[in-house]
Amino acid sequence: MGIPAMMYLWPAARGGSTNVEVEGAIDLKPGRSKTLQVGSKAVIVVRERSGFLAFSAVCTHLGCLVKWDADSKKFLCPCHAAVFDGNGKVVSGPPPAPLEAYVVKEIGDKVYVAPPA
Ligand code: FES
């Protein structure tokens, strides 16, 4: 299936309002991240060896913005010292739920992020 056909099947590639291209994502080294705005939310995209993961940067405790720590490969919340693992699951601290996972699509050499369905 060619790239135009894939773009038809996934509206993000056509520039939909909630699907956002992650500029320069393909050049990220494994373990590195980019933060971008998707709709009204900050989203962190992390490059893994096998692809990309994306999570809302909004902590599920009281809404502070978490940061990706490339050394520990965890998301850290500065407000109440919460720690989330690389899959967004709570490791420690008060958050009641994991970070919200976003949908990531790689189309050719471009990477797109969209909110969960
Ligand atoms: S807002 Fe993140 S731990 Fe409280």
PDB file of C-alpha atoms and ligand atoms in Angstrom:
ATOM      1  CA  MET A   1       0.000   0.000   0.000  1.00  0.00           C
ATOM      2  CA  GLY A   2       1.442   3.338  -1.009  1.00  0.00           C
ATOM      3  CA  ILE A   3       1.750   6.384   1.173  1.00  0.00           C
ATOM      4  CA  PRO A   4      -1.190   8.229  -0.490  1.00  0.00           C
ATOM      5  CA  ALA A   5      -3.473   5.278   0.255  1.00  0.00           C
ATOM      6  CA  MET A   6      -2.301   5.165   3.860  1.00  0.00           C
ATOM      7  CA  MET A   7      -2.897   8.909   4.180  1.00  0.00           C
ATOM      8  CA  TYR A   8      -6.467   8.368   2.961  1.00  0.00           C
ATOM      9  CA  LEU A   9      -7.013   5.707   5.588  1.00  0.00           C
ATOM     10  CA  TRP A  10      -5.652   7.838   8.413  1.00  0.00           C
ATOM     11  CA  PRO A  11      -6.977  11.416   8.283  1.00  0.00           C
ATOM     12  CA  ALA A  12      -4.097  12.746  10.400  1.00  0.00           C
ATOM     13  CA  ALA A  13      -1.877  12.586   7.375  1.00  0.00           C
ATOM     14  CA  ARG A  14      -4.256  14.965   5.634  1.00  0.00           C
ATOM     15  CA  GLY A  15      -3.852  17.552   8.372  1.00  0.00           C
ATOM     16  CA  GLY A  16      -6.845  16.841  10.579  1.00  0.00           C
ATOM     17  CA  SER A  17      -7.218  19.261  13.458  1.00  0.00           C
ATOM     18  CA  THR A  18      -6.475  16.776  16.254  1.00  0.00           C
ATOM     19  CA  ASN A  19      -3.820  14.728  14.455  1.00  0.00           C
ATOM     20  CA  VAL A  20      -0.442  16.354  14.619  1.00  0.00           C
ATOM     21  CA  GLU A  21       2.810  15.650  12.838  1.00  0.00           C
ATOM     22  CA  VAL A  22       5.741  15.259  15.210  1.00  0.00           C
ATOM     23  CA  GLU A  23       8.331  17.395  13.465  1.00  0.00           C
ATOM     24  CA  GLY A  24      11.769  15.786  13.473  1.00  0.00           C
ATOM     25  CA  ALA A  25      10.598  12.670  15.338  1.00  0.00           C
ATOM     26  CA  ILE A  26      12.230  10.347  12.866  1.00  0.00           C
ATOM     27  CA  ASP A  27      15.608  11.859  13.829  1.00  0.00           C
ATOM     28  CA  LEU A  28      15.164  11.226  17.570  1.00  0.00           C
ATOM     29  CA  LYS A  29      17.547   8.703  19.075  1.00  0.00           C
ATOM     30  CA  PRO A  30      16.012   5.825  21.083  1.00  0.00           C
ATOM     31  CA  GLY A  31      15.149   6.985  24.584  1.00  0.00           C
ATOM     32  CA  ARG A  32      14.727  10.613  23.565  1.00  0.00           C
ATOM     33  CA  SER A  33      11.464  12.536  23.485  1.00  0.00           C
ATOM     34  CA  LYS A  34       9.633  15.498  22.055  1.00  0.00           C
ATOM     35  CA  THR A  35       6.805  17.446  23.642  1.00  0.00           C
ATOM     36  CA  LEU A  36       4.142  18.971  21.453  1.00  0.00           C
ATOM     37  CA  GLN A  37       0.615  20.278  21.578  1.00  0.00           C
ATOM     38  CA  VAL A  38      -2.193  17.992  20.362  1.00  0.00           C
ATOM     39  CA  GLY A  39      -5.507  19.794  20.523  1.00  0.00           C
ATOM     40  CA  SER A  40      -5.468  21.520  23.894  1.00  0.00           C
ATOM     41  CA  LYS A  41      -3.111  19.058  25.588  1.00  0.00           C
ATOM     42  CA  ALA A  42       0.632  18.688  25.903  1.00  0.00           C
ATOM     43  CA  VAL A  43       1.787  15.292  24.690  1.00  0.00           C
ATOM     44  CA  ILE A  44       5.174  13.613  25.087  1.00  0.00           C
ATOM     45  CA  VAL A  45       6.375  11.359  22.267  1.00  0.00           C
ATOM     46  CA  VAL A  46       9.141   8.921  23.190  1.00  0.00           C
ATOM     47  CA  ARG A  47      11.227   7.062  20.659  1.00  0.00           C
ATOM     48  CA  GLU A  48      11.874   3.448  21.503  1.00  0.00           C
ATOM     49  CA  ARG A  49      14.076   1.016  19.602  1.00  0.00           C
ATOM     50  CA  SER A  50      11.011  -0.472  17.938  1.00  0.00           C
ATOM     51  CA  GLY A  51       8.973   2.683  17.336  1.00  0.00           C
ATOM     52  CA  PHE A  52       7.263   5.485  19.188  1.00  0.00           C
ATOM     53  CA  LEU A  53       4.971   5.839  22.205  1.00  0.00           C
ATOM     54  CA  ALA A  54       2.993   8.940  23.120  1.00  0.00           C
ATOM     55  CA  PHE A  55       1.303   9.974  26.350  1.00  0.00           C
ATOM     56  CA  SER A  56      -0.504  12.982  27.684  1.00  0.00           C
ATOM     57  CA  ALA A  57       1.907  15.097  29.721  1.00  0.00           C
ATOM     58  CA  VAL A  58      -0.902  15.883  32.150  1.00  0.00           C
ATOM     59  CA  CYS A  59      -0.422  14.075  35.464  1.00  0.00           C
ATOM     60  CA  THR A  60      -3.517  12.143  36.492  1.00  0.00           C
ATOM     61  CA  HIS A  61      -3.208  13.357  40.096  1.00  0.00           C
ATOM     62  CA  LEU A  62      -3.842  17.105  39.975  1.00  0.00           C
ATOM     63  CA  GLY A  63      -2.878  18.002  36.428  1.00  0.00           C
ATOM     64  CA  CYS A  64       0.722  19.174  36.626  1.00  0.00           C
ATOM     65  CA  LEU A  65       2.861  18.529  33.554  1.00  0.00           C
ATOM     66  CA  VAL A  66       5.156  15.531  33.748  1.00  0.00           C
ATOM     67  CA  LYS A  67       8.546  15.384  32.059  1.00  0.00           C
ATOM     68  CA  TRP A  68      10.318  12.452  30.417  1.00  0.00           C
ATOM     69  CA  ASP A  69      13.590  11.516  32.130  1.00  0.00           C
ATOM     70  CA  ALA A  70      15.720   9.852  29.465  1.00  0.00           C
ATOM     71  CA  ASP A  71      18.224   8.496  32.005  1.00  0.00           C
ATOM     72  CA  SER A  72      15.709   6.593  34.123  1.00  0.00           C
ATOM     73  CA  LYS A  73      13.269   6.083  31.229  1.00  0.00           C
ATOM     74  CA  LYS A  74      10.412   7.311  33.399  1.00  0.00           C
ATOM     75  CA  PHE A  75       7.951  10.186  33.457  1.00  0.00           C
ATOM     76  CA  LEU A  76       8.399  12.394  36.524  1.00  0.00           C
ATOM     77  CA  CYS A  77       5.865  14.775  37.982  1.00  0.00           C
ATOM     78  CA  PRO A  78       7.444  17.720  39.790  1.00  0.00           C
ATOM     79  CA  CYS A  79       4.389  18.564  41.897  1.00  0.00           C
ATOM     80  CA  HIS A  80       4.069  15.580  44.250  1.00  0.00           C
ATOM     81  CA  ALA A  81       6.986  13.404  43.128  1.00  0.00           C
ATOM     82  CA  ALA A  82       4.954  10.899  41.122  1.00  0.00           C
ATOM     83  CA  VAL A  83       6.808   8.479  38.874  1.00  0.00           C
ATOM     84  CA  PHE A  84       5.334   6.764  35.805  1.00  0.00           C
ATOM     85  CA  ASP A  85       7.147   4.045  33.887  1.00  0.00           C
ATOM     86  CA  GLY A  86       7.877   4.155  30.165  1.00  0.00           C
ATOM     87  CA  ASN A  87       4.412   2.762  29.432  1.00  0.00           C
ATOM     88  CA  GLY A  88       2.715   5.487  31.466  1.00  0.00           C
ATOM     89  CA  LYS A  89       1.855   3.230  34.413  1.00  0.00           C
ATOM     90  CA  VAL A  90       2.105   4.629  37.939  1.00  0.00           C
ATOM     91  CA  VAL A  91       5.265   3.456  39.710  1.00  0.00           C
ATOM     92  CA  SER A  92       4.965   5.607  42.815  1.00  0.00           C
ATOM     93  CA  GLY A  93       3.169   8.637  44.179  1.00  0.00           C
ATOM     94  CA  PRO A  94      -0.463   9.701  44.428  1.00  0.00           C
ATOM     95  CA  PRO A  95      -1.782   9.513  40.812  1.00  0.00           C
ATOM     96  CA  PRO A  96      -4.890   7.314  40.624  1.00  0.00           C
ATOM     97  CA  ALA A  97      -4.419   6.299  36.978  1.00  0.00           C
ATOM     98  CA  PRO A  98      -1.766   5.885  34.282  1.00  0.00           C
ATOM     99  CA  LEU A  99      -0.915   8.634  31.826  1.00  0.00           C
ATOM    100  CA  GLU A 100      -3.356   8.777  28.924  1.00  0.00           C
ATOM    101  CA  ALA A 101      -1.886   6.975  25.907  1.00  0.00           C
ATOM    102  CA  TYR A 102      -2.082   8.634  22.490  1.00  0.00           C
ATOM    103  CA  VAL A 103      -2.175   6.948  19.091  1.00  0.00           C
ATOM    104  CA  VAL A 104       1.051   7.056  17.074  1.00  0.00           C
ATOM    105  CA  LYS A 105       1.275   6.333  13.349  1.00  0.00           C
ATOM    106  CA  GLU A 106       4.387   6.200  11.229  1.00  0.00           C
ATOM    107  CA  ILE A 107       3.695   6.902   7.582  1.00  0.00           C
ATOM    108  CA  GLY A 108       6.830   6.842   5.475  1.00  0.00           C
ATOM    109  CA  ASP A 109       9.389   8.954   7.334  1.00  0.00           C
ATOM    110  CA  LYS A 110       6.744  10.995   9.159  1.00  0.00           C
ATOM    111  CA  VAL A 111       5.260  10.405  12.604  1.00  0.00           C
ATOM    112  CA  TYR A 112       1.769  11.525  13.626  1.00  0.00           C
ATOM    113  CA  VAL A 113       0.046  11.620  17.006  1.00  0.00           C
ATOM    114  CA  ALA A 114      -3.688  11.601  17.652  1.00  0.00           C
ATOM    115  CA  PRO A 115      -5.845  11.480  20.775  1.00  0.00           C
ATOM    116  CA  PRO A 116      -7.171   8.084  21.829  1.00  0.00           C
ATOM    117  CA  ALA A 117     -10.366   7.025  20.066  1.00  0.00           C
TER     118      ALA A 117
HETATM  119  S1  FES B   1       0.033  16.546  40.182  1.00  0.00           S
HETATM  120 FE1  FES B   1       1.440  14.992  39.643  1.00  0.00          FE
HETATM  121  S2  FES B   1       1.807  13.971  41.499  1.00  0.00           S
HETATM  122 FE2  FES B   1       0.397  15.490  42.038  1.00  0.00          FE
END
